[in-house]
Amino acid sequence: MVGGFAVNELFTVAVGPRYGEDGDMPEPEPEPEPEPDPAPSVYQLRVVLRGISPLIWRRLLVRSDATLVDLHAVLQVAFSWDDYHLHRFKIHGREYEGLYEDGQVTLG
């Protein structure tokens, strides 16, 4: 036993708590503060309406933590839509069509 620890060639194991000079258990060390989440990135999106001439498109700035529900709302405003145009999202090769109201899918 070395310094209150059982020593083995493969690993070290704590045998028990170390008591203070007054015989009381030491106060547990406070857990470190969690690191704050980094600020989300901002994506620049080019949204193009397909199958229409002349070309209609919009450049949008959207936060990386935006959900598909958020993006849907942004598109409604950007194109002056009233929530009756068909659309789909393709993010990281996966397509989403209308089944994204749960707010779980983000752009980042």
JSON list of C-alpha atoms in Angstrom, two decimals:
[
{"chain": "A", "resi": 1, "resn": "MET", "atom": "CA", "xyz": [0.00, 0.00, 0.00]},
{"chain": "A", "resi": 2, "resn": "VAL", "atom": "CA", "xyz": [1.40, 3.41, -1.02]},
{"chain": "A", "resi": 3, "resn": "GLY", "atom": "CA", "xyz": [-0.15, 6.66, 0.21]},
{"chain": "A", "resi": 4, "resn": "GLY", "atom": "CA", "xyz": [-3.59, 5.12, 0.89]},
{"chain": "A", "resi": 5, "resn": "PHE", "atom": "CA", "xyz": [-3.69, 3.35, -2.48]},
{"chain": "A", "resi": 6, "resn": "ALA", "atom": "CA", "xyz": [-3.22, -0.32, -3.31]},
{"chain": "A", "resi": 7, "resn": "VAL", "atom": "CA", "xyz": [-0.63, -0.48, -6.08]},
{"chain": "A", "resi": 8, "resn": "ASN", "atom": "CA", "xyz": [-0.56, -3.13, -8.76]},
{"chain": "A", "resi": 9, "resn": "GLU", "atom": "CA", "xyz": [1.53, -3.22, -11.90]},
{"chain": "A", "resi": 10, "resn": "LEU", "atom": "CA", "xyz": [-1.60, -2.87, -14.08]},
{"chain": "A", "resi": 11, "resn": "PHE", "atom": "CA", "xyz": [-3.70, -0.35, -12.19]},
{"chain": "A", "resi": 12, "resn": "THR", "atom": "CA", "xyz": [-4.09, 1.75, -9.03]},
{"chain": "A", "resi": 13, "resn": "VAL", "atom": "CA", "xyz": [-7.17, 1.44, -6.80]},
{"chain": "A", "resi": 14, "resn": "ALA", "atom": "CA", "xyz": [-8.22, 3.81, -4.01]},
{"chain": "A", "resi": 15, "resn": "VAL", "atom": "CA", "xyz": [-8.69, 1.81, -0.79]},
{"chain": "A", "resi": 16, "resn": "GLY", "atom": "CA", "xyz": [-10.90, 4.26, 1.11]},
{"chain": "A", "resi": 17, "resn": "PRO", "atom": "CA", "xyz": [-11.53, 7.89, 1.93]},
{"chain": "A", "resi": 18, "resn": "ARG", "atom": "CA", "xyz": [-8.78, 9.86, 3.52]},
{"chain": "A", "resi": 19, "resn": "TYR", "atom": "CA", "xyz": [-9.87, 11.39, 6.79]},
{"chain": "A", "resi": 20, "resn": "GLY", "atom": "CA", "xyz": [-8.88, 14.85, 7.90]},
{"chain": "A", "resi": 21, "resn": "GLU", "atom": "CA", "xyz": [-6.82, 15.46, 10.99]},
{"chain": "A", "resi": 22, "resn": "ASP", "atom": "CA", "xyz": [-10.03, 15.89, 13.05]},
{"chain": "A", "resi": 23, "resn": "GLY", "atom": "CA", "xyz": [-11.31, 12.47, 11.89]},
{"chain": "A", "resi": 24, "resn": "ASP", "atom": "CA", "xyz": [-14.14, 13.88, 9.78]},
{"chain": "A", "resi": 25, "resn": "MET", "atom": "CA", "xyz": [-14.75, 12.96, 6.19]},
{"chain": "A", "resi": 26, "resn": "PRO", "atom": "CA", "xyz": [-13.37, 15.59, 3.84]},
{"chain": "A", "resi": 27, "resn": "GLU", "atom": "CA", "xyz": [-15.81, 17.75, 1.93]},
{"chain": "A", "resi": 28, "resn": "PRO", "atom": "CA", "xyz": [-16.29, 16.51, -1.63]},
{"chain": "A", "resi": 29, "resn": "GLU", "atom": "CA", "xyz": [-14.61, 18.65, -4.24]},
{"chain": "A", "resi": 30, "resn": "PRO", "atom": "CA", "xyz": [-17.12, 20.78, -6.14]},
{"chain": "A", "resi": 31, "resn": "GLU", "atom": "CA", "xyz": [-17.81, 19.70, -9.70]},
{"chain": "A", "resi": 32, "resn": "PRO", "atom": "CA", "xyz": [-16.33, 22.03, -12.28]},
{"chain": "A", "resi": 33, "resn": "GLU", "atom": "CA", "xyz": [-18.65, 24.42, -14.03]},
{"chain": "A", "resi": 34, "resn": "PRO", "atom": "CA", "xyz": [-19.83, 22.99, -17.36]},
{"chain": "A", "resi": 35, "resn": "GLU", "atom": "CA", "xyz": [-18.30, 24.61, -20.40]},
{"chain": "A", "resi": 36, "resn": "PRO", "atom": "CA", "xyz": [-20.79, 26.98, -22.07]},
{"chain": "A", "resi": 37, "resn": "ASP", "atom": "CA", "xyz": [-21.99, 25.84, -25.46]},
{"chain": "A", "resi": 38, "resn": "PRO", "atom": "CA", "xyz": [-20.17, 27.63, -28.23]},
{"chain": "A", "resi": 39, "resn": "ALA", "atom": "CA", "xyz": [-22.20, 30.17, -30.12]},
{"chain": "A", "resi": 40, "resn": "PRO", "atom": "CA", "xyz": [-24.00, 28.60, -33.07]},
{"chain": "A", "resi": 41, "resn": "SER", "atom": "CA", "xyz": [-22.65, 29.19, -36.54]},
{"chain": "A", "resi": 42, "resn": "VAL", "atom": "CA", "xyz": [-24.62, 31.05, -39.18]},
{"chain": "A", "resi": 43, "resn": "TYR", "atom": "CA", "xyz": [-25.27, 29.27, -42.46]},
{"chain": "A", "resi": 44, "resn": "GLN", "atom": "CA", "xyz": [-25.82, 31.10, -45.70]},
{"chain": "A", "resi": 45, "resn": "LEU", "atom": "CA", "xyz": [-28.40, 29.18, -47.73]},
{"chain": "A", "resi": 46, "resn": "ARG", "atom": "CA", "xyz": [-29.32, 29.63, -51.36]},
{"chain": "A", "resi": 47, "resn": "VAL", "atom": "CA", "xyz": [-32.90, 28.47, -51.77]},
{"chain": "A", "resi": 48, "resn": "VAL", "atom": "CA", "xyz": [-34.01, 27.87, -55.37]},
{"chain": "A", "resi": 49, "resn": "LEU", "atom": "CA", "xyz": [-37.50, 27.16, -56.65]},
{"chain": "A", "resi": 50, "resn": "ARG", "atom": "CA", "xyz": [-37.22, 24.30, -59.11]},
{"chain": "A", "resi": 51, "resn": "GLY", "atom": "CA", "xyz": [-39.17, 23.89, -62.34]},
{"chain": "A", "resi": 52, "resn": "ILE", "atom": "CA", "xyz": [-39.91, 27.57, -62.85]},
{"chain": "A", "resi": 53, "resn": "SER", "atom": "CA", "xyz": [-38.55, 30.15, -65.24]},
{"chain": "A", "resi": 54, "resn": "PRO", "atom": "CA", "xyz": [-37.23, 32.76, -64.70]},
{"chain": "A", "resi": 55, "resn": "LEU", "atom": "CA", "xyz": [-35.13, 31.53, -61.81]},
{"chain": "A", "resi": 56, "resn": "ILE", "atom": "CA", "xyz": [-36.53, 32.48, -58.39]},
{"chain": "A", "resi": 57, "resn": "TRP", "atom": "CA", "xyz": [-34.20, 32.19, -55.41]},
{"chain": "A", "resi": 58, "resn": "ARG", "atom": "CA", "xyz": [-33.42, 33.71, -52.03]},
{"chain": "A", "resi": 59, "resn": "ARG", "atom": "CA", "xyz": [-30.25, 33.99, -49.96]},
{"chain": "A", "resi": 60, "resn": "LEU", "atom": "CA", "xyz": [-30.99, 33.29, -46.31]},
{"chain": "A", "resi": 61, "resn": "LEU", "atom": "CA", "xyz": [-28.87, 33.52, -43.16]},
{"chain": "A", "resi": 62, "resn": "VAL", "atom": "CA", "xyz": [-29.92, 30.85, -40.67]},
{"chain": "A", "resi": 63, "resn": "ARG", "atom": "CA", "xyz": [-28.40, 29.77, -37.34]},
{"chain": "A", "resi": 64, "resn": "SER", "atom": "CA", "xyz": [-26.90, 26.28, -37.24]},
{"chain": "A", "resi": 65, "resn": "ASP", "atom": "CA", "xyz": [-29.09, 25.34, -34.26]},
{"chain": "A", "resi": 66, "resn": "ALA", "atom": "CA", "xyz": [-32.28, 26.18, -36.20]},
{"chain": "A", "resi": 67, "resn": "THR", "atom": "CA", "xyz": [-34.70, 23.28, -36.59]},
{"chain": "A", "resi": 68, "resn": "LEU", "atom": "CA", "xyz": [-36.58, 22.36, -39.73]},
{"chain": "A", "resi": 69, "resn": "VAL", "atom": "CA", "xyz": [-39.63, 23.96, -38.14]},
{"chain": "A", "resi": 70, "resn": "ASP", "atom": "CA", "xyz": [-37.63, 27.20, -37.86]},
{"chain": "A", "resi": 71, "resn": "LEU", "atom": "CA", "xyz": [-36.42, 26.93, -41.46]},
{"chain": "A", "resi": 72, "resn": "HIS", "atom": "CA", "xyz": [-39.99, 26.31, -42.60]},
{"chain": "A", "resi": 73, "resn": "ALA", "atom": "CA", "xyz": [-41.09, 29.55, -40.91]},
{"chain": "A", "resi": 74, "resn": "VAL", "atom": "CA", "xyz": [-38.19, 31.49, -42.47]},
{"chain": "A", "resi": 75, "resn": "LEU", "atom": "CA", "xyz": [-39.12, 30.22, -45.94]},
{"chain": "A", "resi": 76, "resn": "GLN", "atom": "CA", "xyz": [-42.73, 31.29, -45.49]},
{"chain": "A", "resi": 77, "resn": "VAL", "atom": "CA", "xyz": [-41.60, 34.85, -44.82]},
{"chain": "A", "resi": 78, "resn": "ALA", "atom": "CA", "xyz": [-38.78, 34.95, -47.42]},
{"chain": "A", "resi": 79, "resn": "PHE", "atom": "CA", "xyz": [-41.06, 33.86, -50.27]},
{"chain": "A", "resi": 80, "resn": "SER", "atom": "CA", "xyz": [-44.23, 35.59, -48.96]},
{"chain": "A", "resi": 81, "resn": "TRP", "atom": "CA", "xyz": [-45.98, 32.23, -48.75]},
{"chain": "A", "resi": 82, "resn": "ASP", "atom": "CA", "xyz": [-49.06, 31.41, -46.74]},
{"chain": "A", "resi": 83, "resn": "ASP", "atom": "CA", "xyz": [-48.06, 27.84, -45.80]},
{"chain": "A", "resi": 84, "resn": "TYR", "atom": "CA", "xyz": [-49.62, 26.15, -48.82]},
{"chain": "A", "resi": 85, "resn": "HIS", "atom": "CA", "xyz": [-46.62, 25.51, -51.13]},
{"chain": "A", "resi": 86, "resn": "LEU", "atom": "CA", "xyz": [-45.09, 22.05, -51.30]},
{"chain": "A", "resi": 87, "resn": "HIS", "atom": "CA", "xyz": [-41.45, 21.84, -50.32]},
{"chain": "A", "resi": 88, "resn": "ARG", "atom": "CA", "xyz": [-38.89, 19.43, -48.98]},
{"chain": "A", "resi": 89, "resn": "PHE", "atom": "CA", "xyz": [-35.57, 19.74, -47.20]},
{"chain": "A", "resi": 90, "resn": "LYS", "atom": "CA", "xyz": [-32.41, 17.85, -48.03]},
{"chain": "A", "resi": 91, "resn": "ILE", "atom": "CA", "xyz": [-29.85, 18.01, -45.21]},
{"chain": "A", "resi": 92, "resn": "HIS", "atom": "CA", "xyz": [-26.66, 15.95, -45.19]},
{"chain": "A", "resi": 93, "resn": "GLY", "atom": "CA", "xyz": [-28.08, 13.77, -47.98]},
{"chain": "A", "resi": 94, "resn": "ARG", "atom": "CA", "xyz": [-31.34, 12.96, -46.15]},
{"chain": "A", "resi": 95, "resn": "GLU", "atom": "CA", "xyz": [-34.67, 14.30, -47.39]},
{"chain": "A", "resi": 96, "resn": "TYR", "atom": "CA", "xyz": [-37.48, 15.52, -45.14]},
{"chain": "A", "resi": 97, "resn": "GLU", "atom": "CA", "xyz": [-40.99, 16.14, -46.47]},
{"chain": "A", "resi": 98, "resn": "GLY", "atom": "CA", "xyz": [-43.54, 17.52, -44.04]},
{"chain": "A", "resi": 99, "resn": "LEU", "atom": "CA", "xyz": [-42.75, 15.17, -41.12]},
{"chain": "A", "resi": 100, "resn": "TYR", "atom": "CA", "xyz": [-40.43, 17.46, -39.21]},
{"chain": "A", "resi": 101, "resn": "GLU", "atom": "CA", "xyz": [-42.77, 19.20, -36.77]},
{"chain": "A", "resi": 102, "resn": "ASP", "atom": "CA", "xyz": [-41.15, 17.49, -33.75]},
{"chain": "A", "resi": 103, "resn": "GLY", "atom": "CA", "xyz": [-38.31, 20.05, -33.77]},
{"chain": "A", "resi": 104, "resn": "GLN", "atom": "CA", "xyz": [-35.61, 17.38, -33.41]},
{"chain": "A", "resi": 105, "resn": "VAL", "atom": "CA", "xyz": [-33.78, 17.88, -36.72]},
{"chain": "A", "resi": 106, "resn": "THR", "atom": "CA", "xyz": [-31.38, 20.83, -36.81]},
{"chain": "A", "resi": 107, "resn": "LEU", "atom": "CA", "xyz": [-29.33, 22.22, -39.65]},
{"chain": "A", "resi": 108, "resn": "GLY", "atom": "CA", "xyz": [-26.01, 21.85, -37.81]}
]
